[in-house]
Amino acid sequence: MDKYEIIKMIGEGAFGKVFLAKGKVDNHQSVIKEINLTKMPVKEKEASQKEVILLAKMKHPNIVTFYSSLQEKNKLYIVMEYCGGGDLMRRINMQRGVLFDEDQILAWFVQISLGLKHIHDRKVLHRDIKAQNIFLSNNGMVAKLGDFGIARMLNNTMELARTCVGTPYYLSPEICENRPYNNKTYVCKYMFAWMLSSTI
Ligand code: ADP
Ligand code: MG
């Protein structure tokens, strides 16, 4: 991690912190997600390591780009692209009730759908699509899917998963009812229904 200079903390999650950093040699800005593995139950520890493997597999303009990862003294570091526009939840709150243009919502929706298709084509389920895990470019025009913290891999695209995970507000009926699900469960319909309800 001594290749990077920390600029500031930009986020804090259940198991660690997220920093904006820049490369000491090339001055290139990036985000470092620091995950503290010490107090983590074994299952979560495995999940964090999986986040790295899954994110590293993805290469798409609508998915946060993975740069590198490193484990040092019981801490896991994920270095990735910095999305200067922050997360979509922050962007929604910045509006203070002022409605977004329908075109803007559709543009974000299409981009997230393209990112999601890329993930699903690689037989990976994200399982936590929500405004806090969608990141925006500096000018806010490009939307990227990030935070693969609880993503999982399916053996084949038709396989149904059974583990009930996600964030309560954004769960689909089949997950709430503990029924088997596949990639179709993770469309971002709830988030966009909510966003549309604040425009119309
Ligand atoms: P957690 O597992 O804690 O939810 P996230 O990867 O979602 O971790 O990061 C937490 C917060 O940090 C995000 O909601 C966002 O505000 C900020 N953040 C994370 N990654 C980036 C990034 N690549 N660019 C800009 N902000 C980010
Ligand atoms: Mg998150």
mmCIF file with all atom_site columns, N, CA and C and ligand atoms in Angstrom, residues 10-14 18 31 33 64 80-83 87 132-133 135 147, ligand 1:
data_model
loop_
_atom_site.group_PDB
_atom_site.id
_atom_site.type_symbol
_atom_site.label_atom_id
_atom_site.label_alt_id
_atom_site.label_comp_id
_atom_site.label_asym_id
_atom_site.label_entity_id
_atom_site.label_seq_id
_atom_site.pdbx_PDB_ins_code
_atom_site.Cartn_x
_atom_site.Cartn_y
_atom_site.Cartn_z
_atom_site.occupancy
_atom_site.B_iso_or_equiv
_atom_site.pdbx_formal_charge
_atom_site.auth_seq_id
_atom_site.auth_comp_id
_atom_site.auth_asym_id
_atom_site.auth_atom_id
_atom_site.pdbx_PDB_model_num
ATOM   1  N N   . ILE A 1 10  ? -13.809 8.255  1.973   1.00 0.00 ? 10  ILE A N   1
ATOM   2  C CA  . ILE A 1 10  ? -15.044 8.620  1.266   1.00 0.00 ? 10  ILE A CA  1
ATOM   3  C C   . ILE A 1 10  ? -16.223 7.716  1.614   1.00 0.00 ? 10  ILE A C   1
ATOM   4  N N   . GLY A 1 11  ? -15.976 6.702  2.406   1.00 0.00 ? 11  GLY A N   1
ATOM   5  C CA  . GLY A 1 11  ? -17.086 5.819  2.774   1.00 0.00 ? 11  GLY A CA  1
ATOM   6  C C   . GLY A 1 11  ? -16.695 4.895  3.906   1.00 0.00 ? 11  GLY A C   1
ATOM   7  N N   . GLU A 1 12  ? -17.693 4.404  4.621   1.00 0.00 ? 12  GLU A N   1
ATOM   8  C CA  . GLU A 1 12  ? -17.422 3.476  5.714   1.00 0.00 ? 12  GLU A CA  1
ATOM   9  C C   . GLU A 1 12  ? -18.498 2.410  5.704   1.00 0.00 ? 12  GLU A C   1
ATOM   10 N N   . GLY A 1 13  ? -18.090 1.163  5.695   1.00 0.00 ? 13  GLY A N   1
ATOM   11 C CA  . GLY A 1 13  ? -19.072 0.077  5.669   1.00 0.00 ? 13  GLY A CA  1
ATOM   12 C C   . GLY A 1 13  ? -18.955 -0.779 6.915   1.00 0.00 ? 13  GLY A C   1
ATOM   13 N N   . ALA A 1 14  ? -19.646 -1.909 6.904   1.00 0.00 ? 14  ALA A N   1
ATOM   14 C CA  . ALA A 1 14  ? -19.699 -2.790 8.065   1.00 0.00 ? 14  ALA A CA  1
ATOM   15 C C   . ALA A 1 14  ? -18.308 -3.305 8.440   1.00 0.00 ? 14  ALA A C   1
ATOM   16 N N   . VAL A 1 18  ? -13.460 3.101  3.063   1.00 0.00 ? 18  VAL A N   1
ATOM   17 C CA  . VAL A 1 18  ? -13.179 3.313  1.644   1.00 0.00 ? 18  VAL A CA  1
ATOM   18 C C   . VAL A 1 18  ? -12.447 4.655  1.517   1.00 0.00 ? 18  VAL A C   1
ATOM   19 N N   . VAL A 1 31  ? -9.604  4.355  -5.826  1.00 0.00 ? 31  VAL A N   1
ATOM   20 C CA  . VAL A 1 31  ? -10.299 4.119  -4.560  1.00 0.00 ? 31  VAL A CA  1
ATOM   21 C C   . VAL A 1 31  ? -9.705  2.862  -3.919  1.00 0.00 ? 31  VAL A C   1
ATOM   22 N N   . LYS A 1 33  ? -10.517 0.150  -1.029  1.00 0.00 ? 33  LYS A N   1
ATOM   23 C CA  . LYS A 1 33  ? -11.480 -0.363 -0.046  1.00 0.00 ? 33  LYS A CA  1
ATOM   24 C C   . LYS A 1 33  ? -10.693 -1.239 0.919   1.00 0.00 ? 33  LYS A C   1
ATOM   25 N N   . VAL A 1 64  ? -17.548 -0.846 -12.132 1.00 0.00 ? 64  VAL A N   1
ATOM   26 C CA  . VAL A 1 64  ? -16.364 -0.210 -11.543 1.00 0.00 ? 64  VAL A CA  1
ATOM   27 C C   . VAL A 1 64  ? -15.135 -1.067 -11.857 1.00 0.00 ? 64  VAL A C   1
ATOM   28 N N   . MET A 1 80  ? -9.453  0.142  -6.865  1.00 0.00 ? 80  MET A N   1
ATOM   29 C CA  . MET A 1 80  ? -10.347 0.209  -8.036  1.00 0.00 ? 80  MET A CA  1
ATOM   30 C C   . MET A 1 80  ? -10.503 1.641  -8.552  1.00 0.00 ? 80  MET A C   1
ATOM   31 N N   . GLU A 1 81  ? -11.180 1.727  -9.656  1.00 0.00 ? 81  GLU A N   1
ATOM   32 C CA  . GLU A 1 81  ? -11.457 3.009  -10.305 1.00 0.00 ? 81  GLU A CA  1
ATOM   33 C C   . GLU A 1 81  ? -12.207 3.959  -9.370  1.00 0.00 ? 81  GLU A C   1
ATOM   34 N N   . TYR A 1 82  ? -11.845 5.242  -9.400  1.00 0.00 ? 82  TYR A N   1
ATOM   35 C CA  . TYR A 1 82  ? -12.561 6.248  -8.612  1.00 0.00 ? 82  TYR A CA  1
ATOM   36 C C   . TYR A 1 82  ? -13.708 6.829  -9.431  1.00 0.00 ? 82  TYR A C   1
ATOM   37 N N   . CYS A 1 83  ? -14.913 6.776  -8.885  1.00 0.00 ? 83  CYS A N   1
ATOM   38 C CA  . CYS A 1 83  ? -16.069 7.364  -9.562  1.00 0.00 ? 83  CYS A CA  1
ATOM   39 C C   . CYS A 1 83  ? -16.371 8.695  -8.880  1.00 0.00 ? 83  CYS A C   1
ATOM   40 N N   . ASP A 1 87  ? -21.894 7.929  -5.066  1.00 0.00 ? 87  ASP A N   1
ATOM   41 C CA  . ASP A 1 87  ? -22.931 6.907  -5.304  1.00 0.00 ? 87  ASP A CA  1
ATOM   42 C C   . ASP A 1 87  ? -24.276 7.556  -5.626  1.00 0.00 ? 87  ASP A C   1
ATOM   43 N N   . GLN A 1 132 ? -26.956 2.879  -3.386  1.00 0.00 ? 132 GLN A N   1
ATOM   44 C CA  . GLN A 1 132 ? -25.637 3.066  -2.736  1.00 0.00 ? 132 GLN A CA  1
ATOM   45 C C   . GLN A 1 132 ? -24.529 2.286  -3.425  1.00 0.00 ? 132 GLN A C   1
ATOM   46 N N   . ASN A 1 133 ? -24.900 1.285  -4.230  1.00 0.00 ? 133 ASN A N   1
ATOM   47 C CA  . ASN A 1 133 ? -23.875 0.476  -4.898  1.00 0.00 ? 133 ASN A CA  1
ATOM   48 C C   . ASN A 1 133 ? -23.777 0.772  -6.393  1.00 0.00 ? 133 ASN A C   1
ATOM   49 N N   . PHE A 1 135 ? -22.392 3.694  -8.911  1.00 0.00 ? 135 PHE A N   1
ATOM   50 C CA  . PHE A 1 135 ? -21.476 4.823  -8.816  1.00 0.00 ? 135 PHE A CA  1
ATOM   51 C C   . PHE A 1 135 ? -21.507 5.646  -10.097 1.00 0.00 ? 135 PHE A C   1
ATOM   52 N N   . ASP A 1 147 ? -19.435 -2.642 -5.672  1.00 0.00 ? 147 ASP A N   1
ATOM   53 C CA  . ASP A 1 147 ? -19.647 -3.374 -4.413  1.00 0.00 ? 147 ASP A CA  1
ATOM   54 C C   . ASP A 1 147 ? -20.142 -4.806 -4.638  1.00 0.00 ? 147 ASP A C   1
HETATM 55 P P1  . ADP B 2 .   ? -19.834 -1.461 1.552   1.00 0.00 ? 1   ADP B P1  1
HETATM 56 O O1  . ADP B 2 .   ? -19.578 -2.913 1.444   1.00 0.00 ? 1   ADP B O1  1
HETATM 57 O O2  . ADP B 2 .   ? -19.366 -0.849 2.834   1.00 0.00 ? 1   ADP B O2  1
HETATM 58 O O3  . ADP B 2 .   ? -21.249 -1.079 1.181   1.00 0.00 ? 1   ADP B O3  1
HETATM 59 P P2  . ADP B 2 .   ? -19.027 -0.061 -0.886  1.00 0.00 ? 1   ADP B P2  1
HETATM 60 O O4  . ADP B 2 .   ? -18.072 -0.661 -1.879  1.00 0.00 ? 1   ADP B O4  1
HETATM 61 O O5  . ADP B 2 .   ? -20.457 0.049  -1.313  1.00 0.00 ? 1   ADP B O5  1
HETATM 62 O O6  . ADP B 2 .   ? -18.842 -0.831 0.474   1.00 0.00 ? 1   ADP B O6  1
HETATM 63 O O7  . ADP B 2 .   ? -18.484 1.376  -0.498  1.00 0.00 ? 1   ADP B O7  1
HETATM 64 C C1  . ADP B 2 .   ? -19.110 2.202  0.509   1.00 0.00 ? 1   ADP B C1  1
HETATM 65 C C2  . ADP B 2 .   ? -19.276 3.642  -0.015  1.00 0.00 ? 1   ADP B C2  1
HETATM 66 O O8  . ADP B 2 .   ? -17.988 4.190  -0.396  1.00 0.00 ? 1   ADP B O8  1
HETATM 67 C C3  . ADP B 2 .   ? -20.137 3.750  -1.264  1.00 0.00 ? 1   ADP B C3  1
HETATM 68 O O9  . ADP B 2 .   ? -21.524 3.793  -1.009  1.00 0.00 ? 1   ADP B O9  1
HETATM 69 C C4  . ADP B 2 .   ? -19.590 5.065  -1.874  1.00 0.00 ? 1   ADP B C4  1
HETATM 70 O O10 . ADP B 2 .   ? -20.157 6.194  -1.257  1.00 0.00 ? 1   ADP B O10 1
HETATM 71 C C5  . ADP B 2 .   ? -18.095 4.995  -1.563  1.00 0.00 ? 1   ADP B C5  1
HETATM 72 N N1  . ADP B 2 .   ? -17.378 4.324  -2.687  1.00 0.00 ? 1   ADP B N1  1
HETATM 73 C C6  . ADP B 2 .   ? -17.051 3.013  -2.766  1.00 0.00 ? 1   ADP B C6  1
HETATM 74 N N2  . ADP B 2 .   ? -16.418 2.717  -3.903  1.00 0.00 ? 1   ADP B N2  1
HETATM 75 C C7  . ADP B 2 .   ? -16.333 3.869  -4.601  1.00 0.00 ? 1   ADP B C7  1
HETATM 76 C C8  . ADP B 2 .   ? -15.762 4.236  -5.895  1.00 0.00 ? 1   ADP B C8  1
HETATM 77 N N3  . ADP B 2 .   ? -15.178 3.325  -6.658  1.00 0.00 ? 1   ADP B N3  1
HETATM 78 N N4  . ADP B 2 .   ? -15.865 5.528  -6.278  1.00 0.00 ? 1   ADP B N4  1
HETATM 79 C C9  . ADP B 2 .   ? -16.463 6.446  -5.491  1.00 0.00 ? 1   ADP B C9  1
HETATM 80 N N5  . ADP B 2 .   ? -17.019 6.187  -4.281  1.00 0.00 ? 1   ADP B N5  1
HETATM 81 C C10 . ADP B 2 .   ? -16.955 4.918  -3.827  1.00 0.00 ? 1   ADP B C10 1
#
